[in-house]
CSV table of C-alpha atoms in Angstrom, one decimal:
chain,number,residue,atom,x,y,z
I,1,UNK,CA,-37.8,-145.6,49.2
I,2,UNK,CA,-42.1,-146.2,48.7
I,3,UNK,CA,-42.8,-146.5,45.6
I,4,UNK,CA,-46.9,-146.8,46.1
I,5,UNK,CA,-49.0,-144.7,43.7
I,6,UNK,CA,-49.4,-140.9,44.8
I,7,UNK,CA,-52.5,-140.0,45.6
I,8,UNK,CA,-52.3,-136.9,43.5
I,9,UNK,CA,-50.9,-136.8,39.4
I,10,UNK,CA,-47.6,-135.5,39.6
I,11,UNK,CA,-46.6,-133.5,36.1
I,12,UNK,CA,-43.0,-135.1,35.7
I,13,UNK,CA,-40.7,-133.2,33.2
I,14,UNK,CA,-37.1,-133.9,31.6
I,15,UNK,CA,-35.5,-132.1,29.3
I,16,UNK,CA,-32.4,-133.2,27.9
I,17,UNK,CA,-30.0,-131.8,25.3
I,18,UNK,CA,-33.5,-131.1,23.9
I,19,UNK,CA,-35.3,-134.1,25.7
I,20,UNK,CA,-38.6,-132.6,27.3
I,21,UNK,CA,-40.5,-134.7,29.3
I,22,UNK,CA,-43.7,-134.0,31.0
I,23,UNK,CA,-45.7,-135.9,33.2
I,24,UNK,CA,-48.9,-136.5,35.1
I,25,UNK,CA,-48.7,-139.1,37.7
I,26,UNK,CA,-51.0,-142.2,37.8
I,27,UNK,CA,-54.7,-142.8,37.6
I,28,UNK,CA,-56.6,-146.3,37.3
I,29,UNK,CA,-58.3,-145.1,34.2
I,30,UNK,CA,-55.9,-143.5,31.3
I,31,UNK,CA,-57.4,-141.8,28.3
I,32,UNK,CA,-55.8,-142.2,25.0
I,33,UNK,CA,-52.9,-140.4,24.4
I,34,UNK,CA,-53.9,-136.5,23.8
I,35,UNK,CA,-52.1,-133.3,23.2
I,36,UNK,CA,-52.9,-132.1,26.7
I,37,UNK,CA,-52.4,-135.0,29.1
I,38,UNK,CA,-55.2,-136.2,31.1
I,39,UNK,CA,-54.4,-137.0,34.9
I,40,UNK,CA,-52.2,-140.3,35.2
I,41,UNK,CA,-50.6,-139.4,31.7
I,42,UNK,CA,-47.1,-138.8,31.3
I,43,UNK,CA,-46.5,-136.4,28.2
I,44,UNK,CA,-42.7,-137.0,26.6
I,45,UNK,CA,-42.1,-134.1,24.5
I,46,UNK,CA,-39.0,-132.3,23.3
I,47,UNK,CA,-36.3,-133.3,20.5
I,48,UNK,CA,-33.5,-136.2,20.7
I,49,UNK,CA,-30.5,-137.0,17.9
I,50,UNK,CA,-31.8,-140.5,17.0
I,51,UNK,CA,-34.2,-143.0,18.1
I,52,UNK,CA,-32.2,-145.1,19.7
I,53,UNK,CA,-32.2,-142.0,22.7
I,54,UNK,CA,-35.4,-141.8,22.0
I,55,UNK,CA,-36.5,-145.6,22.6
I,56,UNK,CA,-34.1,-145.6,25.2
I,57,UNK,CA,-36.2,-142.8,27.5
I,58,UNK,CA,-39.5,-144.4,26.8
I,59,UNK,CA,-38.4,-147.7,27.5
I,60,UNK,CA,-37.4,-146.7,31.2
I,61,UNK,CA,-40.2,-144.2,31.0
I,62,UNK,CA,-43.0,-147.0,30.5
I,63,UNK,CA,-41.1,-149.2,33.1
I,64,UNK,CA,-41.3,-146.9,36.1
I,65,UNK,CA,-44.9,-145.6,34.9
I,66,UNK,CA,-46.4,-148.1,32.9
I,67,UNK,CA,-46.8,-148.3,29.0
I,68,UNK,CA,-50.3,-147.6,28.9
I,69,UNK,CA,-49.8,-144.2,30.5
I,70,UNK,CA,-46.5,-142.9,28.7
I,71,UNK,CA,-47.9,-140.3,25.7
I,72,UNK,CA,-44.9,-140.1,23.3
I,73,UNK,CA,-44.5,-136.6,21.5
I,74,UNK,CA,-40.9,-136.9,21.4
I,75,UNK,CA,-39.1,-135.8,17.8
I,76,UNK,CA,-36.0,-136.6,16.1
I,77,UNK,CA,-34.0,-133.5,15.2
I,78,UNK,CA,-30.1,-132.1,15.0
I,79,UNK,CA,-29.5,-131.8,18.0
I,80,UNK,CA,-26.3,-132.3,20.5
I,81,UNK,CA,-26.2,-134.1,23.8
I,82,UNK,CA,-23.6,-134.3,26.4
I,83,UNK,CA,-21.4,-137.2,26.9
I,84,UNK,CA,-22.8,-140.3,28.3
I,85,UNK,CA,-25.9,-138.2,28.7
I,86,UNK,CA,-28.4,-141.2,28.1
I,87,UNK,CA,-26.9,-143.1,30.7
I,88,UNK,CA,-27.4,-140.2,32.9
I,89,UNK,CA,-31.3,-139.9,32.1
I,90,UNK,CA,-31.7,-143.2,32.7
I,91,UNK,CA,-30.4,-142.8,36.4
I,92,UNK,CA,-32.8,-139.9,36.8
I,93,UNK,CA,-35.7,-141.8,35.2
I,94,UNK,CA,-36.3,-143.4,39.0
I,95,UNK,CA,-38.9,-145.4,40.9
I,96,UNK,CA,-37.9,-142.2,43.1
I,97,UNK,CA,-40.2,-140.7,40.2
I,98,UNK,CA,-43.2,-142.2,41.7
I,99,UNK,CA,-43.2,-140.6,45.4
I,100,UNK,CA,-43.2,-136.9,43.6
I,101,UNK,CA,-46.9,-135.2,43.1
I,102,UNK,CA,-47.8,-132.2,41.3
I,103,UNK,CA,-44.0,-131.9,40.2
I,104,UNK,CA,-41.4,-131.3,37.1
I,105,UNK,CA,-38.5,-132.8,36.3
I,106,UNK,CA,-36.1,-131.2,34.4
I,107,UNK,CA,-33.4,-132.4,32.6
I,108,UNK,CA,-31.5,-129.5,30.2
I,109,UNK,CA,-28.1,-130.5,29.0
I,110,UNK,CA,-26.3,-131.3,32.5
I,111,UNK,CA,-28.3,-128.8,34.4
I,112,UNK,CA,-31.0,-130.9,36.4
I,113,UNK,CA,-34.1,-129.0,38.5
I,114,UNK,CA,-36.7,-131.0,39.6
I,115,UNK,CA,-39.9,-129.6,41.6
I,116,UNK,CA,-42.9,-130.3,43.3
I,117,UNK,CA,-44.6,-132.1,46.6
I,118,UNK,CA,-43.0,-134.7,48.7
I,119,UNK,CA,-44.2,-136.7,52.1
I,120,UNK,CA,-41.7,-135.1,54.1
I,121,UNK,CA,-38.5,-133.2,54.0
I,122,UNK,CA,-36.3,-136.5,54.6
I,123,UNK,CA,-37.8,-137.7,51.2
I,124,UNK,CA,-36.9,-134.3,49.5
I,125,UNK,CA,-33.6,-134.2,50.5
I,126,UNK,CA,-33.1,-138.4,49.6
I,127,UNK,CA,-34.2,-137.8,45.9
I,128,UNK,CA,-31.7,-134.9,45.5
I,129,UNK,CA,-29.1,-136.8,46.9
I,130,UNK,CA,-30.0,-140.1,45.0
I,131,UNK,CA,-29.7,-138.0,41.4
I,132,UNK,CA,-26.8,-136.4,42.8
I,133,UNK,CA,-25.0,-139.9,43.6
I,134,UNK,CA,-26.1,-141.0,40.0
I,135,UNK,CA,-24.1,-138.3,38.0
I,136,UNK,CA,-20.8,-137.1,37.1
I,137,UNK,CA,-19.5,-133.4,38.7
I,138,UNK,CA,-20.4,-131.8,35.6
I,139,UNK,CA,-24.1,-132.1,36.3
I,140,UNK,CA,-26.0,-130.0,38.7
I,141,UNK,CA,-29.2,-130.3,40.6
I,142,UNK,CA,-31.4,-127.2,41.8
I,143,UNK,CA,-33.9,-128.8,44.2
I,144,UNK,CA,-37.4,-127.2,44.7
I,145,UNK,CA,-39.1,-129.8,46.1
I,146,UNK,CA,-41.1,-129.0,48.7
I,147,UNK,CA,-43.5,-130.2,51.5
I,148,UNK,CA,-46.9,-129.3,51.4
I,149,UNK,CA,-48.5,-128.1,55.2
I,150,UNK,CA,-51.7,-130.1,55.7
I,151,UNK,CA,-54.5,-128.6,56.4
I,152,UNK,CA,-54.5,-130.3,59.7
I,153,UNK,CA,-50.8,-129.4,60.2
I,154,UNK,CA,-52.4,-125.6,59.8
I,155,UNK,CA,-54.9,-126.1,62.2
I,156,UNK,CA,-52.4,-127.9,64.8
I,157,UNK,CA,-49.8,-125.1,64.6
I,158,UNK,CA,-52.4,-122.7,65.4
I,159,UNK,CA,-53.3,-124.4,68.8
I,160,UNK,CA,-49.9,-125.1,69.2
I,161,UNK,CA,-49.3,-126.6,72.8
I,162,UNK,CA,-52.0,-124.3,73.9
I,163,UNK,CA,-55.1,-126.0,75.7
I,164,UNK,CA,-58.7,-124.4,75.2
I,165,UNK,CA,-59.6,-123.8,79.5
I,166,UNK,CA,-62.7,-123.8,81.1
I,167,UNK,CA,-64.0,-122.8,84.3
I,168,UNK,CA,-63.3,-125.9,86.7
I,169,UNK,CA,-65.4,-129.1,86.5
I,170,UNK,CA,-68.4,-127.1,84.1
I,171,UNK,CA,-68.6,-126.1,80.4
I,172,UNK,CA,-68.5,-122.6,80.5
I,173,UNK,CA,-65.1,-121.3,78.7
I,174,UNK,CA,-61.9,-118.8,80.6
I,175,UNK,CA,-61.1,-115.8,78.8
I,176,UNK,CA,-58.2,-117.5,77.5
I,177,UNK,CA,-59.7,-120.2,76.2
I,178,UNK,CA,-61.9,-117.7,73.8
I,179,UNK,CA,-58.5,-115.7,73.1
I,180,UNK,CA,-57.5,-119.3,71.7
I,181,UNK,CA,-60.8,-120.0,70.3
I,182,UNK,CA,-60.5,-116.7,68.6
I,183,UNK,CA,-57.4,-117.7,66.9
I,184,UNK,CA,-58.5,-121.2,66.0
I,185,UNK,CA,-61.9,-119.6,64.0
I,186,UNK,CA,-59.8,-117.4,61.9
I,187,UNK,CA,-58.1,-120.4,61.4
I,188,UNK,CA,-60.9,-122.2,60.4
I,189,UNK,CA,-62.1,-119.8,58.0
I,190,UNK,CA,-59.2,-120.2,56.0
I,191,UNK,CA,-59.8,-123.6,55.4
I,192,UNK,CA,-63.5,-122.9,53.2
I,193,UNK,CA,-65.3,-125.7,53.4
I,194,UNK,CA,-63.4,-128.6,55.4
I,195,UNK,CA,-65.0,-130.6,57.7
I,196,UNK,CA,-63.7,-130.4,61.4
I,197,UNK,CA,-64.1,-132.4,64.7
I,198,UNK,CA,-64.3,-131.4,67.8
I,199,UNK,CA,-63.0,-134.1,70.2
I,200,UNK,CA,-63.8,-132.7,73.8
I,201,UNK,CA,-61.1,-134.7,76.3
I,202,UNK,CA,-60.7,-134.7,80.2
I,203,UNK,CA,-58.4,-136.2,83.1
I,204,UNK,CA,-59.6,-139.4,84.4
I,205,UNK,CA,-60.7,-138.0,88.2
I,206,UNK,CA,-64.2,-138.4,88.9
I,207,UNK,CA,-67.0,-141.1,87.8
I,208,UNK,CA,-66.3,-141.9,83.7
I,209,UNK,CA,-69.5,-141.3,82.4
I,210,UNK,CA,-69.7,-137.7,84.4
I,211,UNK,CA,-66.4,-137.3,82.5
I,212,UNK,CA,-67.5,-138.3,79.2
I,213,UNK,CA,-70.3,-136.3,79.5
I,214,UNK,CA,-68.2,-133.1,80.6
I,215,UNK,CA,-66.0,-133.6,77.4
I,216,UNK,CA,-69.0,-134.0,74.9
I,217,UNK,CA,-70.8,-130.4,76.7
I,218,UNK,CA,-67.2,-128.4,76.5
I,219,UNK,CA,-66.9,-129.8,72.7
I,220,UNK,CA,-70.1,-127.9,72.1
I,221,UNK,CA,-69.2,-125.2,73.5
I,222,UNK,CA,-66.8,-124.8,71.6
I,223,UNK,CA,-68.8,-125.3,68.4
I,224,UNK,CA,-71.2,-123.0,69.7
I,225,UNK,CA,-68.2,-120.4,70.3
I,226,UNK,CA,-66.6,-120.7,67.0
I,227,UNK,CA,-69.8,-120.6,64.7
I,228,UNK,CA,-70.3,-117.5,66.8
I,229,UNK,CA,-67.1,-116.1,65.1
I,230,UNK,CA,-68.4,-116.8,61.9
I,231,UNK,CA,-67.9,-120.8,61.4
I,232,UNK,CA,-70.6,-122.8,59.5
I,233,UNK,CA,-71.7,-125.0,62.4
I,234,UNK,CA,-72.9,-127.2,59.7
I,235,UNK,CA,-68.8,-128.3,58.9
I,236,UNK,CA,-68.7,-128.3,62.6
I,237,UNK,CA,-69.2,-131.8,64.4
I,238,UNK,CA,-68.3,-132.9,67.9
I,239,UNK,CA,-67.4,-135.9,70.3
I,240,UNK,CA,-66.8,-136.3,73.9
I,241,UNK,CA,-63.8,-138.9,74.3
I,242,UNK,CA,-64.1,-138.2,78.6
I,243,UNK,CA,-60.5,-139.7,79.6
I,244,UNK,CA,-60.4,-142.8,77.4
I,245,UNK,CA,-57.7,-140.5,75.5
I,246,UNK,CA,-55.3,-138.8,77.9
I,247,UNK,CA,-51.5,-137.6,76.0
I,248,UNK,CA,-49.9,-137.5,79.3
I,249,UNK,CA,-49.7,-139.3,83.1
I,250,UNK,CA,-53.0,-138.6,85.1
I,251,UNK,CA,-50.5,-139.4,88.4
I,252,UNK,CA,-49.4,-135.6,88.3
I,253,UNK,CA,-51.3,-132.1,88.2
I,254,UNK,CA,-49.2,-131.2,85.1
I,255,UNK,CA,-50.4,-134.5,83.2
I,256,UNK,CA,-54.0,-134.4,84.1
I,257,UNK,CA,-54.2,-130.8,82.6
I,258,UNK,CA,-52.7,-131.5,79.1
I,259,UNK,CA,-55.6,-134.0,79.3
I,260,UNK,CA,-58.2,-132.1,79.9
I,261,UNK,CA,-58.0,-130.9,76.4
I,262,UNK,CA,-59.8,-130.1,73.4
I,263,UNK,CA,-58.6,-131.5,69.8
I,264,UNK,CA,-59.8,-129.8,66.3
I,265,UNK,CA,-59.4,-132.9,63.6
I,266,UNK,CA,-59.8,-132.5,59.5
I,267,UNK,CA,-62.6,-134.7,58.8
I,268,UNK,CA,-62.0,-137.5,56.6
């Protein structure tokens, strides 16, 4: 399981018996310890029997997140926990933790939810199963993590395996490839503000640099096309790659038309 820093703070929440822990994820500068927590904080709040639960929690708290960023607001109170129940939140208090952003997890008696972003659905499903694996049958785990879709995952599923045509060996665009290009610019407007290339691409028959040149002319084209439909061209920038790039064999009709492609990429 990666345990590397998330790029994002998670909020991280636990609630036992009446343990309530929640969390932001990490930063490389952490504020003192406030009422709100600033991002890379990791509030503890809620209400334990004793402090021996209580140390118990921080202690595993601060070794998965670091002491400095561990806020303690947790209070001593009458209160009753399961059996075994700080063994238990010491299994769910994971490195697992760490690969979590913008998330909560919750820990209420022997009812466990945890939520928020993950890489990829084979991570969501791994940290369910991992606290699942950790506890007794009397626990139970709702899972609402989810996967976020990338902007550029947005912007791919809208071309889809679709390629933007023009008119044989010139720049000048097919109606289909402005029904796609259509598509693409509403698209685009949904993501306000982003950045964009436009990678122009062709097959590898003919003279290179005639080819490189043909690529960079359809790619702004297409830029002319879509800020036409309402696209800043000012997000809008564009490249010719000519065949240096091809996604499929130039030895067959079929392979030399997938290359002769144009590719939309989220700016870094």
């Amino acid at each position: 399981m990666k345990t590397s820093l998330p790029q994002f703070a998670p909020r991280i929440a636990l609630l036992g018996a009446a343990l309530l822990i929640t969390g932001w994820g990490h930063a490389q500068n952490i504020a003192p310890p406030v009422a709100t927590p600033a991002p890379g904080q990791v509030l503890v709040t809620g209400t334990v029997p004793d402090e021996a639960s209580k140390s118990a929690a921080l202690a595993r708290l601060r070794e998965i997140y670091g002491a400095e960023r561990v806020v303690d607001q947790i209070a001593i109170g009458q209160v009753v926990l399961p059996a075994n129940w700080n063994t238990h939140v010491q299994r769910l208090i994971s490195f697992n933790l760490t690969s979590v952003s913008r998330g909560q997890l919750k820990i209420d008696g022997t009812t466990v939810s945890i939520s928020g972003e993950v890489a990829n659905e084979a991570q969501r499903q791994n940290i369910a199963s991992a606290m699942t694996t950790s506890l007794n049958s009397t626990y139970t785990i709702n899972n609402a993590l989810r996967v976020p879709v990338s902007e550029q995952g947005v912007l791919d599923t809208s071309l889809g395996n679709r390629v933007v045509s023009f008119e044989s060996g010139q720049a000048a665009l097919t109606p289909e490839g402005k029904r796609i290009l259509d598509e693409i610019a509403a698209t685009l407007l949904t993501l306000k503000g982003r950045r964009v290339e436009i990678v122009g691409n062709t097959d590898n028959e003919g003279l290179r640099a005639s080819n490189i040149s043909l690529s960079m002319a359809r790619a702004e084209t297409v830029r002319s096309y879509l800020n036409g439909k309402g696209v800043d061209e000012r997000l809008l920038s564009t490249s010719g790659q000519g065949p240096d790039r091809p996604v499929a064999s130039n030895l067959t009709a079929e392979g030399r038309a997938r290359n002769r492609r144009i590719e939309f990429r989220i700016a870094k």
